[in-house]
Amino acid sequence: MELPVIDLAPYLAIADAGNREGESTKQVSGLTELCHEVSRLLKETGALLVKDPRCTAEDNDRFIDMMEKYFEKPAEFKRLQERPFLHYQVGVTPEGVEVPRSLVDEEMQEKLRAMPKEHQPLTPKGPDPKWRYMWRVGPRPSKTRFQELNSEPVIPEGFPEWKETMDSWGYKMISAIEVVAEMAAIGFGLPKDAFTSLMKQGPHLLAPTGSDLKRYGQEGTVFAGYHYDLNFLTIHGRSRFPGLNIWLRNGQKIEVKVPIGCLLIQTGKQIEWLTAGECTAGMHEVVVTKRTIDAIKLASEQNRSLWRVSSTLFAHIASDAVLKPLGHFAESPLASKYPSICTGEFVEQELSVINLKGNKGES
């Protein structure tokens, strides 16, 4: 199965025209059907491919070029940007720190064993052998109970273009997420700003990963073990090396192919909370596949970098906002599974499970 591509240009044009004329976005002809398609895909597949005219392939390439240059630096250099006392929520996270949830969650392990063999994820041997760089995008709240989740970014030396490149790509991807969040809200029968109002001043993270395919390029290597994302929505630009597998709501495993110039959006745990399980957090893994091996061979022939960079951004609900089922979702029979909780507390609970809680068993 191939995921359909949703072009955001018509929504952007119609919404802009509607706003200029003072119309409600819901009332603009042709918009509702598109919004229902977005909400349907998020509900049924947990994933969405979008084309946003504001996010170009050139923007993605510029970002990946810089991150390849960074990840190719020696480990000693990269560790200067490590901040374990801030939950690794800014700066670099070295390989061997992030622990896939499937290694520590017994309930999840039982579900995996019950899956048909062809849809089972690969079993990681231990913590993920990938690096990650966390960069805050967007304004932070002046007062918050969760200061460590809203810390200032870390800039490596020798990269004068760093801040501008990170901020530019980060803001563009957040803009795409906000449009999808508006469309999903309309499609789910909620106010247009039901999700975006809760995202304001959230601890959004541009969090590219770097995986060394020269060192770990054997087929079957697991770079990111089977897991879900704890945030609201996750967005990725196209990687130069394939390897991302996702699981649809029906349990089917598919390898994602992101067309040039498109972005992949996945549902996280926070949207599952806000919709009382109407959307579920999308499960996924990153592994070395036959297609990855082919891409490695081609990159080697062309003398290109063998670091697999993902241009990933985690969009969050604001730390001090309350997570709870919204609107009519509060009447869902499943709503009791999603009790009200402060988002910052929810994030800290999730981080403690996957080994990123500062000074608690980092490896």
CSV table of C-alpha atoms in Angstrom, one decimal:
chain,number,residue,atom,x,y,z
A,1,MET,CA,0.0,0.0,0.0
A,2,GLU,CA,1.2,3.5,-0.9
A,3,LEU,CA,0.1,6.4,1.3
A,4,PRO,CA,-1.8,9.1,-0.7
A,5,VAL,CA,-0.3,12.6,-0.9
A,6,ILE,CA,-2.4,15.5,0.4
A,7,ASP,CA,-1.6,18.8,-1.3
A,8,LEU,CA,-1.9,21.6,1.2
A,9,ALA,CA,-1.9,24.4,-1.5
A,10,PRO,CA,-5.7,24.4,-2.0
A,11,TYR,CA,-6.3,24.7,1.7
A,12,LEU,CA,-3.8,27.5,2.1
A,13,ALA,CA,-5.3,29.4,-0.9
A,14,ILE,CA,-8.9,28.9,0.2
A,15,ALA,CA,-8.3,29.6,3.9
A,16,ASP,CA,-6.4,32.7,3.0
A,17,ALA,CA,-9.2,33.9,0.7
A,18,GLY,CA,-11.8,33.1,3.4
A,19,ASN,CA,-9.9,34.9,6.1
A,20,ARG,CA,-9.6,38.0,3.9
A,21,GLU,CA,-13.3,38.0,3.3
A,22,GLY,CA,-14.1,37.3,6.9
A,23,GLU,CA,-15.7,33.9,6.2
A,24,SER,CA,-15.4,30.9,8.5
A,25,THR,CA,-13.0,28.4,7.1
A,26,LYS,CA,-15.6,25.6,7.6
A,27,GLN,CA,-17.9,27.4,5.3
A,28,VAL,CA,-15.6,27.8,2.3
A,29,SER,CA,-16.7,25.5,-0.5
A,30,GLY,CA,-14.6,22.4,-1.1
A,31,LEU,CA,-12.7,22.6,2.1
A,32,THR,CA,-14.7,20.2,4.3
A,33,GLU,CA,-14.1,17.2,2.1
A,34,LEU,CA,-10.4,17.7,2.1
A,35,CYS,CA,-10.4,18.1,5.9
A,36,HIS,CA,-12.4,14.9,6.4
A,37,GLU,CA,-9.8,13.1,4.2
A,38,VAL,CA,-7.0,14.3,6.5
A,39,SER,CA,-8.8,13.2,9.7
A,40,ARG,CA,-9.7,9.9,8.1
A,41,LEU,CA,-6.1,9.1,7.1
A,42,LEU,CA,-4.8,10.1,10.6
A,43,LYS,CA,-7.4,7.9,12.2
A,44,GLU,CA,-7.0,4.8,9.9
A,45,THR,CA,-3.3,4.9,9.1
A,46,GLY,CA,-1.6,7.1,11.7
A,47,ALA,CA,0.3,8.7,8.9
A,48,LEU,CA,-0.1,11.3,6.1
A,49,LEU,CA,2.1,12.4,3.2
A,50,VAL,CA,1.7,16.1,2.4
A,51,LYS,CA,3.0,18.6,-0.1
A,52,ASP,CA,3.4,22.1,1.2
A,53,PRO,CA,4.5,24.7,-1.3
A,54,ARG,CA,6.3,26.5,1.6
A,55,CYS,CA,8.6,23.5,2.2
A,56,THR,CA,10.7,22.7,-0.8
A,57,ALA,CA,13.1,19.9,-1.7
A,58,GLU,CA,15.9,22.4,-1.7
A,59,ASP,CA,15.1,23.5,1.9
A,60,ASN,CA,15.3,19.8,2.9
A,61,ASP,CA,18.6,19.3,1.1
A,62,ARG,CA,20.2,22.3,2.6
A,63,PHE,CA,19.2,21.1,6.1
A,64,ILE,CA,20.4,17.5,5.5
A,65,ASP,CA,23.7,18.8,4.0
A,66,MET,CA,24.5,20.6,7.2
A,67,MET,CA,23.5,17.7,9.4
A,68,GLU,CA,25.6,15.3,7.4
A,69,LYS,CA,28.6,17.6,8.0
A,70,TYR,CA,27.8,17.7,11.7
A,71,PHE,CA,27.3,14.0,12.3
A,72,GLU,CA,30.5,13.2,10.4
A,73,LYS,CA,32.5,15.1,13.1
A,74,PRO,CA,34.3,12.9,15.7
A,75,ALA,CA,32.4,11.7,18.7
A,76,GLU,CA,34.5,13.8,21.1
A,77,PHE,CA,33.4,17.0,19.2
A,78,LYS,CA,29.7,16.0,19.2
A,79,ARG,CA,29.7,15.1,22.9
A,80,LEU,CA,30.5,18.8,23.7
A,81,GLN,CA,26.8,19.5,22.8
A,82,GLU,CA,25.5,16.7,25.1
A,83,ARG,CA,23.1,17.8,27.9
A,84,PRO,CA,22.0,14.7,29.9
A,85,PHE,CA,21.0,16.8,32.9
A,86,LEU,CA,18.3,18.4,30.7
A,87,HIS,CA,16.8,15.1,29.7
A,88,TYR,CA,18.7,15.3,26.4
A,89,GLN,CA,15.9,17.6,25.3
A,90,VAL,CA,18.5,20.1,23.8
A,91,GLY,CA,21.8,19.4,22.1
A,92,VAL,CA,23.1,16.0,21.1
A,93,THR,CA,22.0,12.5,22.2
A,94,PRO,CA,24.8,10.0,21.5
A,95,GLU,CA,24.2,6.6,20.1
A,96,GLY,CA,23.4,4.0,22.7
A,97,VAL,CA,21.2,6.3,24.9
A,98,GLU,CA,17.7,6.1,23.4
A,99,VAL,CA,16.1,2.8,24.4
A,100,PRO,CA,13.3,1.5,22.2
A,101,ARG,CA,10.0,1.1,24.1
A,102,SER,CA,9.7,-2.5,22.7
A,103,LEU,CA,12.7,-3.5,24.8
A,104,VAL,CA,11.2,-2.4,28.2
A,105,ASP,CA,7.5,-2.5,27.8
A,106,GLU,CA,6.2,-6.1,28.6
A,107,GLU,CA,2.7,-5.4,27.4
A,108,MET,CA,4.0,-4.2,24.0
A,109,GLN,CA,6.3,-7.3,23.8
A,110,GLU,CA,3.2,-9.5,24.2
A,111,LYS,CA,1.4,-7.7,21.4
A,112,LEU,CA,4.4,-8.1,19.2
A,113,ARG,CA,4.6,-11.9,19.7
A,114,ALA,CA,0.9,-12.1,18.8
A,115,MET,CA,1.5,-10.4,15.4
A,116,PRO,CA,1.7,-12.4,12.2
A,117,LYS,CA,5.4,-13.0,11.4
A,118,GLU,CA,5.3,-10.8,8.2
A,119,HIS,CA,4.1,-7.8,10.2
A,120,GLN,CA,6.4,-8.2,13.2
A,121,PRO,CA,9.1,-5.5,13.8
A,122,LEU,CA,12.8,-6.5,13.9
A,123,THR,CA,14.0,-7.1,17.4
A,124,PRO,CA,16.7,-4.6,18.6
A,125,LYS,CA,19.7,-6.0,20.4
A,126,GLY,CA,19.9,-3.0,22.8
A,127,PRO,CA,19.7,0.8,22.8
A,128,ASP,CA,19.5,2.5,19.4
A,129,PRO,CA,22.8,2.9,17.6
A,130,LYS,CA,21.8,6.4,16.3
A,131,TRP,CA,22.8,10.0,17.2
A,132,ARG,CA,20.1,12.7,17.5
A,133,TYR,CA,20.3,16.5,17.8
A,134,MET,CA,17.5,18.3,19.6
A,135,TRP,CA,16.9,22.0,18.6
A,136,ARG,CA,14.0,24.0,20.1
A,137,VAL,CA,11.9,25.8,17.5
A,138,GLY,CA,9.5,28.6,18.3
A,139,PRO,CA,8.9,30.9,21.3
A,140,ARG,CA,9.1,29.5,24.9
A,141,PRO,CA,6.8,30.5,27.7
A,142,SER,CA,8.1,33.2,30.0
A,143,LYS,CA,6.7,31.3,33.0
A,144,THR,CA,6.4,27.5,33.1
A,145,ARG,CA,6.6,24.7,35.6
A,146,PHE,CA,8.7,22.7,33.2
A,147,GLN,CA,11.8,24.9,32.6
A,148,GLU,CA,14.1,22.0,31.6
A,149,LEU,CA,11.6,21.1,28.8
A,150,ASN,CA,11.9,24.6,27.5
A,151,SER,CA,15.7,25.2,27.6
A,152,GLU,CA,17.7,27.4,25.3
A,153,PRO,CA,19.2,25.6,22.2
A,154,VAL,CA,22.9,24.5,22.0
A,155,ILE,CA,25.0,25.6,19.0
A,156,PRO,CA,28.1,23.7,18.0
A,157,GLU,CA,31.2,25.6,17.1
A,158,GLY,CA,32.3,25.9,13.5
A,159,PHE,CA,28.8,26.1,12.1
A,160,PRO,CA,28.0,29.8,11.5
A,161,GLU,CA,24.9,28.8,9.4
A,162,TRP,CA,23.5,26.6,12.2
A,163,LYS,CA,20.9,28.8,13.8
A,164,GLU,CA,19.5,30.2,10.6
A,165,THR,CA,19.3,26.7,8.9
A,166,MET,CA,17.7,25.0,11.9
A,167,ASP,CA,15.2,27.8,12.6
A,168,SER,CA,14.3,28.2,8.9
A,169,TRP,CA,13.5,24.5,8.3
A,170,GLY,CA,12.0,24.1,11.8
A,171,TYR,CA,9.5,27.0,11.3
A,172,LYS,CA,8.5,25.7,7.8
A,173,MET,CA,7.7,22.3,9.1
A,174,ILE,CA,5.8,23.7,12.1
A,175,SER,CA,3.8,25.7,9.6
A,176,ALA,CA,2.9,22.5,7.7
A,177,ILE,CA,1.9,20.8,11.0
A,178,GLU,CA,-0.3,23.7,12.0
A,179,VAL,CA,-2.2,23.5,8.7
A,180,VAL,CA,-2.7,19.8,9.1
A,181,ALA,CA,-3.8,20.2,12.7
A,182,GLU,CA,-6.4,22.8,11.6
A,183,MET,CA,-7.6,20.5,8.8
A,184,ALA,CA,-7.8,17.5,11.2
A,185,ALA,CA,-9.7,19.6,13.8
A,186,ILE,CA,-12.3,20.6,11.1
A,187,GLY,CA,-12.5,17.0,9.9
A,188,PHE,CA,-13.1,15.7,13.4
A,189,GLY,CA,-15.9,18.2,14.0
A,190,LEU,CA,-13.9,20.4,16.4
A,191,PRO,CA,-13.2,24.1,16.2
A,192,LYS,CA,-10.5,25.0,13.7
A,193,ASP,CA,-8.1,26.0,16.4
A,194,ALA,CA,-8.9,23.1,18.8
A,195,PHE,CA,-5.3,21.7,18.4
A,196,THR,CA,-3.3,24.7,17.3
A,197,SER,CA,-4.4,26.8,20.3
A,198,LEU,CA,-2.9,24.2,22.6
A,199,MET,CA,0.3,24.1,20.5
A,200,LYS,CA,1.2,27.8,21.2
A,201,GLN,CA,4.6,28.1,22.9
A,202,GLY,CA,4.9,24.3,23.0
A,203,PRO,CA,8.4,22.8,23.3
A,204,HIS,CA,8.6,21.9,19.6
A,205,LEU,CA,11.7,20.0,18.8
A,206,LEU,CA,13.6,19.8,15.5
A,207,ALA,CA,15.3,16.5,16.2
A,208,PRO,CA,17.3,15.1,13.2
A,209,THR,CA,18.9,11.7,13.7
A,210,GLY,CA,22.2,10.6,12.3
A,211,SER,CA,22.9,6.9,11.6
A,212,ASP,CA,26.4,5.8,10.5
A,213,LEU,CA,25.8,3.4,7.6
A,214,LYS,CA,29.5,2.9,7.1
A,215,ARG,CA,29.7,1.4,10.5
A,216,TYR,CA,26.1,0.0,10.9
A,217,GLY,CA,25.1,-0.6,7.3
A,218,GLN,CA,24.3,-4.3,7.5
A,219,GLU,CA,20.8,-5.5,6.5
A,220,GLY,CA,18.6,-5.9,9.6
A,221,THR,CA,20.4,-3.4,11.8
A,222,VAL,CA,17.8,-1.6,13.9
A,223,PHE,CA,18.5,2.2,14.2
A,224,ALA,CA,15.2,3.0,15.9
A,225,GLY,CA,13.4,0.1,17.5
A,226,TYR,CA,9.6,-0.3,17.3
A,227,HIS,CA,8.0,2.6,19.2
A,228,TYR,CA,5.5,5.5,19.1
A,229,ASP,CA,6.2,9.2,19.6
A,230,LEU,CA,5.1,10.8,22.8
A,231,ASN,CA,4.4,14.2,21.2
A,232,PHE,CA,1.4,15.6,19.2
A,233,LEU,CA,2.4,15.1,15.6
A,234,THR,CA,5.7,14.2,14.1
A,235,ILE,CA,6.9,15.5,10.7
A,236,HIS,CA,9.8,14.3,8.5
A,237,GLY,CA,11.4,15.6,5.3
A,238,ARG,CA,12.5,13.0,2.8
A,239,SER,CA,15.7,11.0,3.9
A,240,ARG,CA,18.4,10.1,1.4
A,241,PHE,CA,18.3,6.5,2.6
A,242,PRO,CA,15.1,4.5,3.0
A,243,GLY,CA,14.4,2.3,6.0
A,244,LEU,CA,11.3,3.7,7.8
A,245,ASN,CA,8.6,1.1,8.4
A,246,ILE,CA,5.2,2.1,9.9
A,247,TRP,CA,2.2,0.1,11.1
A,248,LEU,CA,-1.3,1.0,10.0
A,249,ARG,CA,-4.3,0.9,12.4
A,250,ASN,CA,-5.1,-2.6,11.1
A,251,GLY,CA,-1.7,-3.9,12.1
A,252,GLN,CA,-0.3,-4.0,8.5
A,253,LYS,CA,3.5,-3.1,8.3
A,254,ILE,CA,4.5,-0.9,5.3
A,255,GLU,CA,7.8,0.6,4.2
A,256,VAL,CA,7.3,4.3,3.7
A,257,LYS,CA,8.3,5.9,0.4
A,258,VAL,CA,8.3,9.7,0.7
A,259,PRO,CA,8.2,11.3,-2.8
A,260,ILE,CA,10.6,14.1,-3.5
A,261,GLY,CA,9.3,17.4,-2.2
A,262,CYS,CA,6.8,15.8,0.2
A,263,LEU,CA,6.7,15.5,4.0
A,264,LEU,CA,5.6,12.6,6.2
A,265,ILE,CA,3.4,13.3,9.2
A,266,GLN,CA,2.7,10.7,11.9
A,267,THR,CA,0.4,10.7,14.9
A,268,GLY,CA,1.9,10.9,18.4
A,269,LYS,CA,0.5,10.0,21.9
A,270,GLN,CA,-0.7,13.5,22.6
A,271,ILE,CA,-3.2,13.5,19.7
A,272,GLU,CA,-4.4,10.1,20.9
A,273,TRP,CA,-5.1,11.6,24.3
A,274,LEU,CA,-6.9,14.6,22.8
A,275,THR,CA,-9.1,12.4,20.6
A,276,ALA,CA,-9.8,9.7,23.3
A,277,GLY,CA,-8.1,7.1,21.0
A,278,GLU,CA,-9.9,8.1,17.8
A,279,CYS,CA,-6.4,8.5,16.5
A,280,THR,CA,-3.8,6.2,18.0
A,281,ALA,CA,-0.1,7.0,18.2
A,282,GLY,CA,1.5,5.5,15.1
A,283,MET,CA,4.0,2.7,15.6
A,284,HIS,CA,7.2,2.7,13.6
A,285,GLU,CA,10.9,1.6,13.3
A,286,VAL,CA,13.9,2.6,11.3
A,287,VAL,CA,16.0,-0.4,10.0
A,288,VAL,CA,18.5,-1.2,7.3
A,289,THR,CA,16.5,-2.9,4.4
A,290,LYS,CA,17.4,-4.1,0.9
A,291,ARG,CA,16.4,-0.6,-0.4
A,292,THR,CA,18.8,1.0,2.2
A,293,ILE,CA,21.6,-1.3,1.0
A,294,ASP,CA,20.9,-0.2,-2.7
A,295,ALA,CA,21.0,3.5,-1.6
A,296,ILE,CA,24.3,2.9,0.3
A,297,LYS,CA,25.9,1.4,-2.8
A,298,LEU,CA,24.8,4.3,-5.0
A,299,ALA,CA,26.0,6.9,-2.4
A,300,SER,CA,29.4,5.2,-2.2
A,301,GLU,CA,29.7,5.2,-6.0
A,302,GLN,CA,28.9,8.9,-6.0
A,303,ASN,CA,31.2,9.6,-3.1
A,304,ARG,CA,28.3,11.0,-0.9
A,305,SER,CA,28.0,10.9,2.8
A,306,LEU,CA,27.0,7.5,4.3
A,307,TRP,CA,25.3,9.1,7.3
A,308,ARG,CA,21.5,8.6,7.2
A,309,VAL,CA,19.9,11.9,8.4
A,310,SER,CA,16.2,12.2,9.2
A,311,SER,CA,14.9,15.7,9.2
A,312,THR,CA,12.4,15.1,12.0
A,313,LEU,CA,10.4,17.6,14.0
A,314,PHE,CA,8.3,16.8,17.0
A,315,ALA,CA,5.4,19.2,17.5
A,316,HIS,CA,4.1,19.3,21.1
A,317,ILE,CA,1.2,20.6,23.1
A,318,ALA,CA,2.4,23.3,25.4
A,319,SER,CA,4.0,21.9,28.6
A,320,ASP,CA,1.6,23.8,31.0
A,321,ALA,CA,-1.6,22.9,29.0
A,322,VAL,CA,-3.9,20.1,30.1
A,323,LEU,CA,-4.1,16.9,28.0
A,324,LYS,CA,-7.7,15.6,27.9
A,325,PRO,CA,-10.2,14.5,25.3
A,326,LEU,CA,-11.6,17.5,23.5
A,327,GLY,CA,-15.1,18.5,22.6
A,328,HIS,CA,-17.3,15.5,21.6
A,329,PHE,CA,-14.4,13.1,22.3
A,330,ALA,CA,-15.0,13.7,26.0
A,331,GLU,CA,-18.2,11.7,25.6
A,332,SER,CA,-16.4,8.7,24.0
A,333,PRO,CA,-16.7,5.4,25.8
A,334,LEU,CA,-12.9,5.3,25.8
A,335,ALA,CA,-12.5,8.8,27.4
A,336,SER,CA,-11.9,7.3,30.8
A,337,LYS,CA,-8.7,5.7,29.5
A,338,TYR,CA,-7.4,9.3,28.9
A,339,PRO,CA,-7.7,11.2,32.2
A,340,SER,CA,-6.7,14.9,32.4
A,341,ILE,CA,-3.0,15.4,33.0
A,342,CYS,CA,-0.6,18.3,32.6
A,343,THR,CA,1.3,17.8,29.3
A,344,GLY,CA,4.7,18.5,30.9
A,345,GLU,CA,4.1,15.8,33.5
A,346,PHE,CA,2.9,13.4,30.8
A,347,VAL,CA,6.2,14.1,28.8
A,348,GLU,CA,8.4,13.5,31.9
A,349,GLN,CA,6.6,10.2,32.6
A,350,GLU,CA,7.2,9.0,29.0
A,351,LEU,CA,10.8,10.1,29.0
A,352,SER,CA,11.6,8.2,32.2
A,353,VAL,CA,10.5,5.0,30.4
A,354,ILE,CA,12.7,5.4,27.4
A,355,ASN,CA,15.8,6.3,29.4
A,356,LEU,CA,16.0,10.0,28.5
A,357,LYS,CA,15.1,11.3,32.0
A,358,GLY,CA,18.3,13.1,33.2
A,359,ASN,CA,20.7,11.0,35.2
A,360,LYS,CA,18.4,8.0,35.4
A,361,GLY,CA,20.3,5.1,33.9
A,362,GLU,CA,21.7,6.7,30.7
A,363,SER,CA,23.8,4.1,28.9
